Amino acid sequence: MQFLDFEKPIEDLNQQLEKLKALAEKNNVDMSASISELETTIDKTRKNLYANLTPWQRVQLSRHPERPYTLYYISQICDKFTELFGDRNVADDKAIVGGFAEIGGEHVMLIGHQKGTNTKQRQLRNFGMANPEGYRKALRLMKIAEKFNRPIVTLIDTPGAFPGLEAEERGQGEAIARNLFEMINLKVPVICIIIGEGASGGALGIGIGDKVVMLENTWYTVISPENCSTILWHSWDFKVKAAEQLKLTSKDMSSFGLVDDVIAEPEGGAHNQPEAMAESLKKYILDTIKTLSKIAPEKRIEQRIEKFSNMGFYEEL
Amino acid sequence: MTWFKRITKGISTDTKEKKEVPDGLWHKCSSCKETYTTDVLVENLFVCPKCQFHNRINAPQYFDILFDDGKFEELFANIAPKDFLQFEDVKPYSARLSAAQRQTGLKDAMTVGVGDVNGKKLVIACMNFNFIGGSMGSVVGEKISRAIDYAIKHKHAFMIISKSGGARMMESAFSLMQMAKTSAKLTQLANAKLPYISLLTDPTTGGVTASFAMLGDINIAEPKALIGFAGPRIIKETIRKDLPAGFQRSEFLVEHGFLDFIVDRHDLKQKLTDTIEWFGTK
């Protein structure tokens, strides 16, 4: 288990617990009373800590190295999954995966950003930063879903669309813009779930849906706190402040009406109990498909356009 | 005599060289360094008579160039920004807004006008780069949204002149959602079979490129405009290599298939007229 800086108290207690357990085993004495007492303390400490997370701590959690990614959720929630590759133009982008999925008897098109779980994988997945091919592959798969009347689920987890030379040559801006334009009019139900980082256009590029939802400890906004700090404060040192100012947490986003729901995470975050997290995710997807399927396609599209058209704050003088 | 000569210009521009509409009596071209009177420049539509460098101009100048006799009706001028999030970096967003409003006499970075272009009706939403870098916040999104409603109602052709650094960070996720909002509204315009002409001018980057600027029935640009998703500095830092000459300029985008054509400011009005004529709107 890897601990984040603010989890230091838990880490210390955990070390004590390990020592105690080792001692009990070595000397063959019954220390179960002390062990269970310590475990209760750990739970209590964690509960306190997680009850008052700051925006920056949630950003840290969203990037926890052990946080579950799209392929983990696929392995947990899908009865069947066939991955589909390629944008039919240039390449297959490994930072976005997608394919035919069967979840609890429902056939859906499941698409999501994928980050790597070790150094080699992280490079392969380009740290979850998609190129235009990724967005075009996603759109291709969504069009298949629309044609065959299957709901679409996207899982969003990206530090941003890739700012590379080839990405620009192949029209990163156009690829994202095209997805926004096309997704708004998809005839099938679309559910978009932010499972980690929701950074800017890179997230929005697969993020236009009837329901846009966030897992509790994720963030979603126009820029990462680090980049915001660099641009507005001209220094890397204000990321914590930037995270506060951006109001990027699931709670804020839902209070603004910019996301539709928040899915609670297990105690200690998604990485602490990934299976429980996957279970809630699955339940949410199935319940929501059921609700959305009851609405006529034209009505759904109308409501989708209406929802996004109402976003913004201004005065009329 | 120096040993090394810089043949290509660097990516970063000194503050003193930032291109703005000149207001002095004399103007020195920031590209070829030729000096002439401001009158000459204005007469030539803010294009350098020597090197054809297109200086950045804003809505009043574009409207003057494009609408017949410079006559148009401004729409939705009553929509003003609001610091809903009470965002504060080194200064409060509300202070930035009032400073920009004082300096420019504008309420926000978008001006919408409707009028005749060689007798053909056109609704133009034009961004003002002098207002917080032409950044896209809620007002920009709302004005585009209403301009589209207006175009649909009156069956007019629609054009956006983009000139923007991208989304306005001080409006956080609300600015991001303007990308979704404007794209959503453009689908309604498309469904009404009305033309949308996107003119990209120097610079058009970030969230603006990744939404409405790239979604025109035709995407056209002024010569040598910087157009891209990520800014050149970020890309340079990411790939740790120098960027090729002309990277992310209009000519580069035409080569890679993302623009229909490049149009000189002097030809813009005629090209627009021909285009609207082809589309067949009244």
Coordinates of C-alpha atoms in Angstrom, one line a residue:
Chain A
M1 CA 0.0 0.0 0.0
Q2 CA 1.3 3.4 -1.0
F3 CA 0.5 6.3 1.3
L4 CA 0.0 9.9 0.3
D5 CA 1.7 12.7 2.3
F6 CA -1.5 13.6 4.1
E7 CA -2.0 9.9 5.0
K8 CA 1.1 10.0 7.2
P9 CA -0.9 9.3 10.5
I10 CA -2.4 6.2 8.9
E11 CA 0.9 5.1 7.6
D12 CA 2.5 5.4 11.0
L13 CA -0.3 3.4 12.7
N14 CA -0.1 0.8 9.9
Q15 CA 3.6 0.3 10.7
Q16 CA 2.8 -0.1 14.3
L17 CA 0.2 -2.7 13.4
E18 CA 2.6 -4.6 11.2
K19 CA 5.2 -4.6 14.1
L20 CA 2.6 -5.8 16.6
K21 CA 1.5 -8.6 14.3
A22 CA 5.1 -9.6 13.7
L23 CA 5.8 -9.6 17.4
A24 CA 2.7 -11.6 18.2
E25 CA 3.8 -14.2 15.6
K26 CA 7.4 -14.3 16.7
N27 CA 6.7 -14.7 20.4
N28 CA 3.6 -16.8 19.9
V29 CA 1.5 -14.7 22.2
D30 CA -2.1 -13.6 21.9
M31 CA -2.2 -9.9 21.1
S32 CA -5.5 -9.9 19.4
A33 CA -6.9 -7.3 21.8
S34 CA -4.2 -4.8 21.1
I35 CA -4.3 -5.6 17.4
S36 CA -8.0 -5.0 17.1
E37 CA -7.8 -1.9 19.1
L38 CA -5.1 -0.5 16.8
E39 CA -7.2 -1.5 13.8
T40 CA -10.2 0.5 15.2
T41 CA -7.8 3.5 15.7
I42 CA -6.7 3.2 12.1
D43 CA -10.3 3.1 10.9
K44 CA -11.2 6.1 13.0
T45 CA -8.1 8.1 11.9
R46 CA -8.9 7.3 8.3
K47 CA -12.5 8.3 8.7
N48 CA -11.5 11.7 10.2
L49 CA -8.9 12.3 7.6
Y50 CA -11.3 11.5 4.7
A51 CA -14.2 13.5 6.2
N52 CA -12.3 16.7 5.7
L53 CA -10.3 16.3 2.5
T54 CA -9.0 19.5 0.9
P55 CA -9.4 20.0 -2.9
W56 CA -5.7 19.4 -3.4
Q57 CA -5.8 16.2 -1.4
R58 CA -8.6 15.0 -3.7
V59 CA -6.4 15.8 -6.6
Q60 CA -3.7 13.7 -5.1
L61 CA -6.2 10.8 -4.5
S62 CA -7.4 11.1 -8.1
R63 CA -3.8 10.4 -9.1
H64 CA -3.0 7.7 -6.6
P65 CA -0.7 5.2 -8.3
E66 CA -2.9 2.4 -7.1
R67 CA -6.1 4.0 -8.2
P68 CA -8.2 1.7 -10.5
Y69 CA -8.2 2.6 -14.2
T70 CA -10.5 1.7 -17.0
L71 CA -9.2 -1.8 -17.8
Y72 CA -9.5 -2.7 -14.1
Y73 CA -13.1 -1.7 -14.1
I74 CA -13.7 -3.6 -17.3
S75 CA -12.2 -6.7 -15.8
Q76 CA -14.5 -6.3 -12.7
I77 CA -17.8 -5.2 -14.1
C78 CA -18.0 -6.8 -17.6
D79 CA -19.2 -10.3 -18.1
K80 CA -17.7 -10.1 -21.6
F81 CA -15.5 -7.6 -23.3
T82 CA -14.0 -7.4 -26.8
E83 CA -11.5 -4.6 -27.3
L84 CA -11.7 -2.8 -30.6
F85 CA -8.7 -1.0 -32.0
G86 CA -7.8 1.8 -34.3
D87 CA -9.2 5.0 -35.8
R88 CA -9.2 3.6 -39.3
N89 CA -6.9 6.5 -40.4
V90 CA -3.6 6.7 -38.7
A91 CA -3.1 4.4 -35.7
D92 CA -4.5 2.8 -32.6
D93 CA -4.1 5.1 -29.6
K94 CA -3.3 3.2 -26.4
A95 CA -4.3 6.1 -24.2
I96 CA -8.0 5.4 -25.0
V97 CA -9.4 1.9 -25.0
G98 CA -12.9 0.8 -26.0
G99 CA -15.0 -2.1 -27.1
F100 CA -18.1 -4.3 -26.9
A101 CA -19.0 -4.9 -23.3
E102 CA -21.6 -6.9 -21.6
I103 CA -22.5 -5.6 -18.1
G104 CA -25.1 -7.4 -16.1
G105 CA -26.9 -8.5 -19.2
E106 CA -26.7 -5.0 -20.9
H107 CA -24.7 -4.7 -24.1
V108 CA -22.9 -1.4 -24.1
M109 CA -20.0 0.4 -25.9
L110 CA -17.5 1.0 -23.2
I111 CA -14.8 3.6 -23.9
G112 CA -12.2 5.0 -21.5
H113 CA -8.9 6.7 -20.9
Q114 CA -6.2 4.2 -19.8
K115 CA -3.1 5.0 -17.7
G116 CA -0.3 2.5 -17.2
T117 CA 0.3 0.7 -13.9
N118 CA 4.1 0.6 -14.2
T119 CA 6.8 2.6 -15.9
K120 CA 6.7 0.7 -19.2
Q121 CA 2.9 0.7 -19.3
R122 CA 2.7 4.3 -18.4
Q123 CA 4.8 5.1 -21.5
L124 CA 2.8 2.8 -23.7
R125 CA -0.4 4.5 -22.5
N126 CA 1.2 7.9 -22.8
F127 CA 0.1 8.7 -19.2
G128 CA -3.5 8.7 -20.3
M129 CA -2.9 11.6 -22.7
A130 CA -4.7 10.8 -26.0
N131 CA -3.7 11.9 -29.4
P132 CA -6.3 12.8 -32.1
E133 CA -6.4 9.1 -33.1
G134 CA -7.8 8.3 -29.6
Y135 CA -10.6 10.8 -29.9
R136 CA -11.4 9.6 -33.5
K137 CA -11.3 5.9 -32.4
A138 CA -13.7 6.8 -29.6
L139 CA -16.1 8.5 -32.0
R140 CA -15.9 5.6 -34.4
L141 CA -17.0 3.3 -31.7
M142 CA -19.7 5.6 -30.5
K143 CA -21.1 5.7 -34.1
I144 CA -21.2 1.8 -34.1
A145 CA -23.1 1.9 -30.8
E146 CA -25.6 4.4 -32.3
K147 CA -26.1 2.3 -35.4
F148 CA -26.8 -0.8 -33.3
N149 CA -28.8 1.0 -30.7
R150 CA -26.5 0.2 -27.7
P151 CA -25.9 2.7 -24.8
I152 CA -22.4 4.3 -24.5
V153 CA -20.4 4.5 -21.3
T154 CA -17.2 6.5 -21.2
L155 CA -14.7 6.5 -18.3
I156 CA -12.7 9.6 -18.1
D157 CA -9.2 9.8 -16.5
T158 CA -6.7 12.1 -18.2
P159 CA -4.2 14.8 -17.3
G160 CA -5.1 16.3 -20.7
A161 CA -5.0 15.7 -24.4
F162 CA -1.4 15.2 -25.5
P163 CA 0.4 18.4 -26.4
G164 CA 2.7 17.0 -29.0
L165 CA 3.9 17.9 -32.4
E166 CA 2.2 15.1 -34.3
A167 CA -1.0 15.7 -32.3
E168 CA -1.1 19.2 -33.7
E169 CA -0.2 18.0 -37.2
R170 CA -3.1 15.6 -37.1
G171 CA -5.5 18.1 -35.6
Q172 CA -5.9 17.6 -31.9
G173 CA -8.3 20.6 -31.7
E174 CA -10.4 19.4 -34.6
A175 CA -10.6 15.9 -33.2
I176 CA -11.9 17.1 -29.8
A177 CA -14.3 19.6 -31.4
R178 CA -15.7 17.0 -33.7
N179 CA -16.5 14.7 -30.8
L180 CA -18.3 17.5 -28.9
F181 CA -20.3 18.2 -32.0
E182 CA -21.2 14.5 -32.7
M183 CA -21.7 13.4 -29.1
I184 CA -24.4 16.0 -28.4
N185 CA -26.6 14.4 -31.1
L186 CA -26.0 10.7 -30.4
K187 CA -29.4 8.9 -30.5
V188 CA -28.4 6.4 -27.8
P189 CA -28.0 7.0 -24.0
V190 CA -24.6 8.3 -23.1
I191 CA -23.1 8.1 -19.6
C192 CA -19.8 9.8 -18.9
I193 CA -18.0 9.0 -15.6
I194 CA -14.9 10.8 -14.3
I195 CA -13.0 8.0 -12.6
G196 CA -9.7 10.0 -11.9
E197 CA -8.5 13.2 -13.5
G198 CA -10.8 15.2 -15.6
A199 CA -8.5 17.7 -17.3
S200 CA -9.9 20.1 -19.7
G201 CA -10.6 19.4 -23.4
G202 CA -8.9 16.0 -23.1
A203 CA -11.6 14.9 -20.7
L204 CA -14.5 16.8 -22.4
G205 CA -13.6 15.1 -25.7
I206 CA -15.3 11.9 -24.5
G207 CA -17.4 13.7 -21.9
I208 CA -20.7 14.9 -23.5
G209 CA -23.5 12.8 -22.1
D210 CA -27.0 12.5 -20.8
K211 CA -25.4 11.9 -17.4
V212 CA -22.0 13.3 -16.6
V213 CA -20.9 12.0 -13.2
M214 CA -17.9 12.1 -11.0
L215 CA -16.5 9.6 -8.5
E216 CA -16.2 11.3 -5.2
N217 CA -12.4 11.9 -5.1
T218 CA -11.9 13.1 -8.7
W219 CA -11.5 16.5 -10.2
Y220 CA -12.8 18.1 -13.3
T221 CA -12.0 21.5 -14.7
V222 CA -10.4 23.5 -17.4
I223 CA -6.8 23.2 -16.4
S224 CA -4.7 21.2 -13.9
P225 CA -3.9 23.1 -10.7
E226 CA -0.2 22.9 -11.6
N227 CA -0.6 24.5 -15.0
C228 CA -3.0 27.1 -13.5
S229 CA -0.5 28.0 -10.9
T230 CA 2.2 28.4 -13.6
I231 CA 0.1 30.6 -15.8
L232 CA -1.7 32.8 -13.3
W233 CA 0.8 32.9 -10.4
H234 CA 3.9 32.5 -12.7
S235 CA 5.2 29.9 -10.3
W236 CA 4.7 26.2 -9.6
D237 CA 4.2 26.9 -5.9
F238 CA 0.5 27.7 -5.9
K239 CA -1.0 24.4 -7.0
V240 CA -2.8 24.0 -3.6
K241 CA -4.2 27.5 -3.9
A242 CA -5.1 26.9 -7.5
A243 CA -6.9 23.7 -6.6
E244 CA -9.0 25.6 -4.1
Q245 CA -9.8 28.5 -6.4
L246 CA -10.7 26.3 -9.4
K247 CA -13.5 24.6 -7.3
L248 CA -12.8 21.4 -9.1
T249 CA -14.1 18.8 -6.6
S250 CA -17.1 16.6 -7.3
K251 CA -19.0 18.4 -4.6
D252 CA -18.4 21.8 -6.1
M253 CA -19.1 20.6 -9.7
S254 CA -22.3 19.0 -8.6
S255 CA -23.4 22.1 -6.7
F256 CA -22.9 24.2 -9.9
G257 CA -25.0 21.7 -11.9
L258 CA -22.0 21.0 -14.2
V259 CA -22.2 17.3 -13.3
D260 CA -25.3 15.4 -12.7
D261 CA -24.3 13.0 -10.0
V262 CA -21.5 12.0 -7.6
I263 CA -20.8 8.4 -6.9
A264 CA -19.5 7.9 -3.4
E265 CA -16.1 6.2 -3.0
P266 CA -15.4 3.5 -0.3
E267 CA -13.6 4.6 2.9
G268 CA -10.1 5.5 2.1
G269 CA -10.7 6.1 -1.6
A270 CA -11.3 3.9 -4.7
H271 CA -7.8 2.4 -4.4
N272 CA -8.4 1.3 -0.9
Q273 CA -11.3 -1.0 -1.8
P274 CA -11.3 -1.2 -5.6
E275 CA -13.8 -4.1 -5.8
A276 CA -16.4 -2.2 -3.8
M277 CA -15.8 0.8 -6.0
A278 CA -16.3 -1.3 -9.2
E279 CA -19.5 -2.7 -7.6
S280 CA -21.0 0.8 -7.1
L281 CA -19.9 1.8 -10.6
K282 CA -21.6 -1.2 -12.1
K283 CA -24.8 -0.5 -10.1
Y284 CA -24.8 3.2 -11.2
I285 CA -24.3 2.3 -14.9
L286 CA -27.1 -0.3 -14.9
D287 CA -29.6 1.9 -13.0
T288 CA -28.8 4.8 -15.2
I289 CA -29.2 2.9 -18.5
K290 CA -32.5 1.7 -17.2
T291 CA -33.7 5.3 -16.5
L292 CA -32.3 6.8 -19.7
S293 CA -33.7 4.1 -21.9
K294 CA -37.2 5.1 -20.9
I295 CA -36.8 8.5 -22.6
A296 CA -37.4 8.8 -26.3
P297 CA -34.2 9.4 -28.3
E298 CA -35.3 12.9 -29.6
K299 CA -36.2 13.9 -26.1
R300 CA -32.9 12.7 -24.7
I301 CA -31.0 14.7 -27.3
E302 CA -33.2 17.8 -26.6
Q303 CA -32.5 17.5 -22.9
R304 CA -28.7 17.0 -23.5
I305 CA -28.5 20.2 -25.7
E306 CA -30.6 22.1 -23.1
K307 CA -28.4 21.0 -20.3
F308 CA -25.2 22.1 -21.9
S309 CA -26.7 25.3 -23.3
N310 CA -27.7 26.4 -19.8
M311 CA -24.2 26.2 -18.5
G312 CA -22.6 29.6 -17.7
F313 CA -23.0 32.6 -15.5
Y314 CA -23.5 36.2 -16.6
E315 CA -25.5 39.2 -16.0
E316 CA -28.0 40.9 -18.2
L317 CA -27.9 44.6 -17.8
Chain B
M1 CA 29.5 42.2 -35.3
T2 CA 28.0 39.2 -33.7
W3 CA 29.1 35.6 -34.4
F4 CA 25.6 34.2 -34.5
K5 CA 22.6 35.6 -36.3
R6 CA 19.1 34.6 -35.6
I7 CA 17.5 33.7 -38.9
T8 CA 14.2 32.4 -37.7
K9 CA 12.3 34.3 -35.1
G10 CA 11.9 32.8 -31.6
I11 CA 8.6 31.4 -30.4
S12 CA 8.4 33.8 -27.4
T13 CA 7.6 37.4 -28.2
D14 CA 8.8 40.2 -26.0
T15 CA 6.1 42.3 -24.4
K16 CA 7.2 45.3 -26.3
E17 CA 6.6 43.5 -29.5
K18 CA 3.1 42.3 -28.7
K19 CA 0.9 43.1 -31.6
E20 CA -1.9 45.5 -30.8
V21 CA -3.8 48.0 -32.8
P22 CA -1.5 51.0 -33.0
D23 CA -2.6 54.3 -31.7
G24 CA 0.4 56.5 -32.2
L25 CA 1.1 58.6 -35.2
W26 CA 3.8 56.3 -36.5
H27 CA 3.7 52.6 -36.8
K28 CA 6.7 50.3 -37.0
C29 CA 5.8 46.9 -38.5
S30 CA 6.6 44.2 -35.9
S31 CA 7.4 41.8 -38.7
C32 CA 9.6 43.7 -41.3
K33 CA 10.3 46.8 -39.1
E34 CA 9.3 49.2 -41.8
T35 CA 8.0 52.5 -40.4
Y36 CA 5.0 54.4 -41.8
T37 CA 2.2 56.6 -40.5
T38 CA -0.8 55.0 -38.8
D39 CA -3.0 56.5 -41.4
V40 CA -1.3 54.3 -44.1
L41 CA -1.8 51.3 -41.9
V42 CA -5.5 51.9 -41.2
E43 CA -6.0 52.7 -44.9
N44 CA -4.5 49.3 -45.7
L45 CA -6.8 47.4 -43.2
F46 CA -4.1 47.1 -40.7
V47 CA -2.0 45.0 -43.1
C48 CA 1.6 46.1 -43.5
P49 CA 1.9 47.6 -47.0
K50 CA 5.4 46.2 -47.3
C51 CA 5.4 42.7 -46.0
Q52 CA 1.6 42.0 -45.8
F53 CA 1.8 41.3 -42.1
H54 CA -1.7 41.1 -40.7
N55 CA -1.8 43.1 -37.5
R56 CA -4.3 42.0 -34.9
I57 CA -7.6 43.8 -35.0
N58 CA -10.8 43.5 -33.0
A59 CA -14.5 43.5 -33.6
P60 CA -15.0 47.3 -34.5
Q61 CA -12.3 47.1 -37.2
Y62 CA -13.7 43.8 -38.7
F63 CA -17.2 45.1 -38.6
D64 CA -16.0 48.3 -40.4
I65 CA -14.2 46.2 -43.0
L66 CA -17.0 43.7 -43.6
F67 CA -20.4 45.3 -43.2
D68 CA -21.6 47.6 -46.0
D69 CA -20.7 51.2 -45.2
G70 CA -19.6 49.9 -41.8
K71 CA -23.3 49.7 -40.8
F72 CA -24.5 47.0 -38.5
E73 CA -26.8 46.4 -35.5
E74 CA -25.0 45.2 -32.4
L75 CA -26.8 42.3 -30.7
F76 CA -26.9 41.2 -27.1
A77 CA -24.7 44.0 -25.9
N78 CA -26.4 43.8 -22.5
I79 CA -24.7 40.5 -21.5
A80 CA -21.9 41.1 -19.0
P81 CA -19.6 38.9 -17.0
K82 CA -20.0 38.0 -13.4
D83 CA -17.4 36.7 -11.0
F84 CA -19.6 33.9 -9.8
L85 CA -16.7 31.8 -8.3
Q86 CA -15.0 34.8 -6.7
F87 CA -11.8 33.6 -8.2
E88 CA -8.6 35.1 -7.0
D89 CA -5.1 34.5 -8.2
V90 CA -2.6 37.3 -7.9
K91 CA -5.5 39.6 -8.2
P92 CA -9.3 39.0 -8.0
Y93 CA -11.0 38.1 -11.2
S94 CA -13.5 40.9 -10.6
A95 CA -10.6 43.4 -10.6
R96 CA -9.3 41.9 -13.8
L97 CA -12.7 42.3 -15.4
S98 CA -13.2 45.9 -14.4
A99 CA -9.7 46.8 -15.5
A100 CA -10.3 45.1 -18.9
Q101 CA -13.6 46.8 -19.2
R102 CA -12.1 50.2 -18.4
Q103 CA -9.2 49.7 -20.9
T104 CA -11.3 48.5 -23.8
G105 CA -14.8 50.0 -23.2
L106 CA -16.1 46.4 -23.8
K107 CA -18.0 44.3 -21.5
D108 CA -16.3 41.0 -22.5
A109 CA -14.3 39.4 -25.3
M110 CA -17.2 38.9 -27.7
T111 CA -19.1 41.3 -29.9
V112 CA -22.0 40.2 -32.1
G113 CA -23.3 42.2 -35.0
V114 CA -25.8 41.7 -37.8
G115 CA -25.7 43.6 -41.1
D116 CA -25.3 43.4 -44.9
V117 CA -22.2 42.1 -46.6
N118 CA -22.5 43.2 -50.2
G119 CA -26.3 43.1 -49.6
K120 CA -26.3 39.7 -48.0
K121 CA -27.3 39.3 -44.4
L122 CA -24.6 37.9 -42.1
V123 CA -24.5 37.5 -38.3
I124 CA -20.9 37.9 -37.1
A125 CA -19.7 37.0 -33.6
C126 CA -16.2 38.5 -33.3
M127 CA -13.7 37.9 -30.5
N128 CA -11.8 40.8 -29.0
F129 CA -8.2 39.8 -28.2
N130 CA -7.7 43.0 -26.2
F131 CA -10.2 41.8 -23.6
I132 CA -8.2 39.3 -21.3
G133 CA -6.5 37.7 -24.3
G134 CA -9.9 37.0 -26.0
S135 CA -10.4 34.3 -23.5
M136 CA -13.6 32.3 -23.6
G137 CA -15.8 32.6 -20.5
S138 CA -19.5 32.3 -20.0
V139 CA -20.3 35.6 -21.8
V140 CA -18.5 34.4 -25.0
G141 CA -20.4 31.2 -24.9
E142 CA -23.8 32.8 -24.2
K143 CA -23.3 35.4 -27.0
I144 CA -22.5 32.7 -29.5
S145 CA -25.5 30.7 -28.3
R146 CA -27.8 33.7 -28.8
A147 CA -26.3 34.7 -32.1
I148 CA -27.0 31.2 -33.4
D149 CA -30.6 31.4 -32.2
Y150 CA -30.9 34.8 -34.0
A151 CA -29.4 33.4 -37.2
I152 CA -31.8 30.4 -37.1
K153 CA -34.8 32.7 -36.4
H154 CA -33.9 35.0 -39.3
K155 CA -32.4 32.3 -41.6
H156 CA -29.1 34.2 -41.8
A157 CA -25.7 32.9 -42.5
F158 CA -23.4 32.9 -39.4
M159 CA -19.7 33.6 -38.9
I160 CA -17.4 33.5 -35.9
I161 CA -14.1 35.4 -36.1
S162 CA -11.9 33.6 -33.6
K163 CA -9.0 35.3 -31.8
S164 CA -8.3 33.8 -28.5
G165 CA -5.8 32.3 -26.1
G166 CA -8.5 29.7 -25.2
A167 CA -10.7 29.1 -22.2
R168 CA -10.7 31.7 -19.4
M169 CA -9.2 29.9 -16.4
M170 CA -10.8 32.3 -13.9
E171 CA -14.2 30.8 -14.8
S172 CA -12.8 27.3 -14.2
A173 CA -15.1 24.5 -15.3
F174 CA -17.7 27.0 -16.5
S175 CA -15.3 28.1 -19.2
L176 CA -14.6 24.5 -20.2
M177 CA -18.3 23.9 -20.6
Q178 CA -18.6 26.8 -23.1
M179 CA -16.8 24.4 -25.5
A180 CA -19.7 21.9 -25.1
K181 CA -22.3 24.7 -25.1
T182 CA -21.2 26.3 -28.3
S183 CA -20.7 23.0 -30.1
A184 CA -24.2 21.9 -29.1
K185 CA -25.7 25.1 -30.4
L186 CA -23.8 24.7 -33.7
T187 CA -25.5 21.4 -34.2
Q188 CA -28.8 23.3 -34.1
L189 CA -27.6 25.7 -36.8
A190 CA -26.4 22.8 -38.9
N191 CA -29.8 21.1 -38.5
A192 CA -31.4 24.3 -39.7
K193 CA -29.2 24.0 -42.8
L194 CA -27.7 27.4 -42.3
P195 CA -24.0 28.0 -43.1
Y196 CA -21.4 28.6 -40.5
I197 CA -18.2 30.2 -41.6
S198 CA -15.3 30.0 -39.1
L199 CA -12.5 32.6 -39.6
L200 CA -9.4 31.9 -37.5
T201 CA -7.1 34.8 -36.9
D202 CA -3.9 35.3 -35.0
P203 CA -4.0 33.7 -32.5
T204 CA -6.6 30.9 -32.1
T205 CA -5.6 28.3 -29.6
G206 CA -6.8 26.0 -26.8
G207 CA -10.5 25.5 -26.1
V208 CA -11.5 27.7 -28.9
T209 CA -9.7 25.6 -31.5
A210 CA -11.0 22.5 -29.8
S211 CA -14.6 23.7 -30.3
F212 CA -16.3 26.2 -32.5
A213 CA -13.3 27.4 -34.4
M214 CA -12.8 24.0 -36.1
L215 CA -16.4 23.3 -36.7
G216 CA -17.2 25.6 -39.6
D217 CA -18.8 24.4 -42.8
I218 CA -15.7 26.1 -44.0
N219 CA -12.7 26.9 -41.7
I220 CA -10.7 29.8 -43.2
A221 CA -7.8 31.8 -41.8
E222 CA -5.8 35.0 -42.2
P223 CA -2.2 34.5 -43.4
K224 CA 0.4 33.3 -40.9
A225 CA -2.1 33.2 -38.0
L226 CA -1.0 31.0 -35.0
I227 CA -3.6 28.2 -34.8
G228 CA -3.3 25.2 -32.5
F229 CA -4.7 23.3 -29.6
A230 CA -1.6 23.4 -27.3
G231 CA 0.5 26.5 -27.3
P232 CA 4.0 26.3 -28.9
R233 CA 5.8 26.8 -25.6
I234 CA 4.0 23.8 -24.0
I235 CA 4.7 21.6 -27.0
K236 CA 8.3 22.6 -27.0
E237 CA 8.6 21.7 -23.3
T238 CA 6.9 18.4 -23.8
I239 CA 8.9 17.1 -26.7
R240 CA 12.1 19.0 -25.8
K241 CA 12.9 19.8 -29.4
D242 CA 12.7 23.0 -31.4
L243 CA 9.6 23.3 -33.4
P244 CA 9.9 23.4 -37.2
A245 CA 9.6 26.8 -38.9
G246 CA 6.0 27.8 -39.7
F247 CA 4.6 25.2 -37.2
Q248 CA 1.0 25.9 -36.3
R249 CA 0.7 28.8 -38.7
S250 CA -2.2 29.0 -41.1
E251 CA -0.1 27.7 -44.0
F252 CA 0.8 24.7 -42.0
L253 CA -2.8 23.9 -41.2
V254 CA -3.8 24.1 -44.8
E255 CA -1.0 21.7 -45.6
H256 CA -2.3 19.3 -43.0
G257 CA -5.9 19.6 -44.1
F258 CA -7.5 21.6 -41.4
L259 CA -8.3 24.8 -43.2
D260 CA -10.2 25.3 -46.5
F261 CA -8.2 28.3 -47.5
I262 CA -6.2 31.3 -46.4
V263 CA -7.7 34.7 -47.1
D264 CA -5.9 38.0 -47.3
R265 CA -7.8 40.7 -45.3
H266 CA -8.3 42.7 -48.5
D267 CA -10.1 39.8 -50.2
L268 CA -12.1 38.8 -47.1
K269 CA -15.3 40.7 -47.9
Q270 CA -15.5 39.5 -51.5
K271 CA -14.7 35.9 -50.5
L272 CA -17.4 36.0 -47.9
T273 CA -19.9 37.4 -50.4
D274 CA -19.1 34.6 -52.9
T275 CA -19.4 32.0 -50.1
I276 CA -22.7 33.2 -48.8
E277 CA -23.9 33.3 -52.4
W278 CA -22.9 29.7 -52.9
F279 CA -24.6 28.6 -49.7
G280 CA -27.7 30.4 -50.9
T281 CA -28.9 32.1 -47.8
K282 CA -30.5 35.5 -48.0

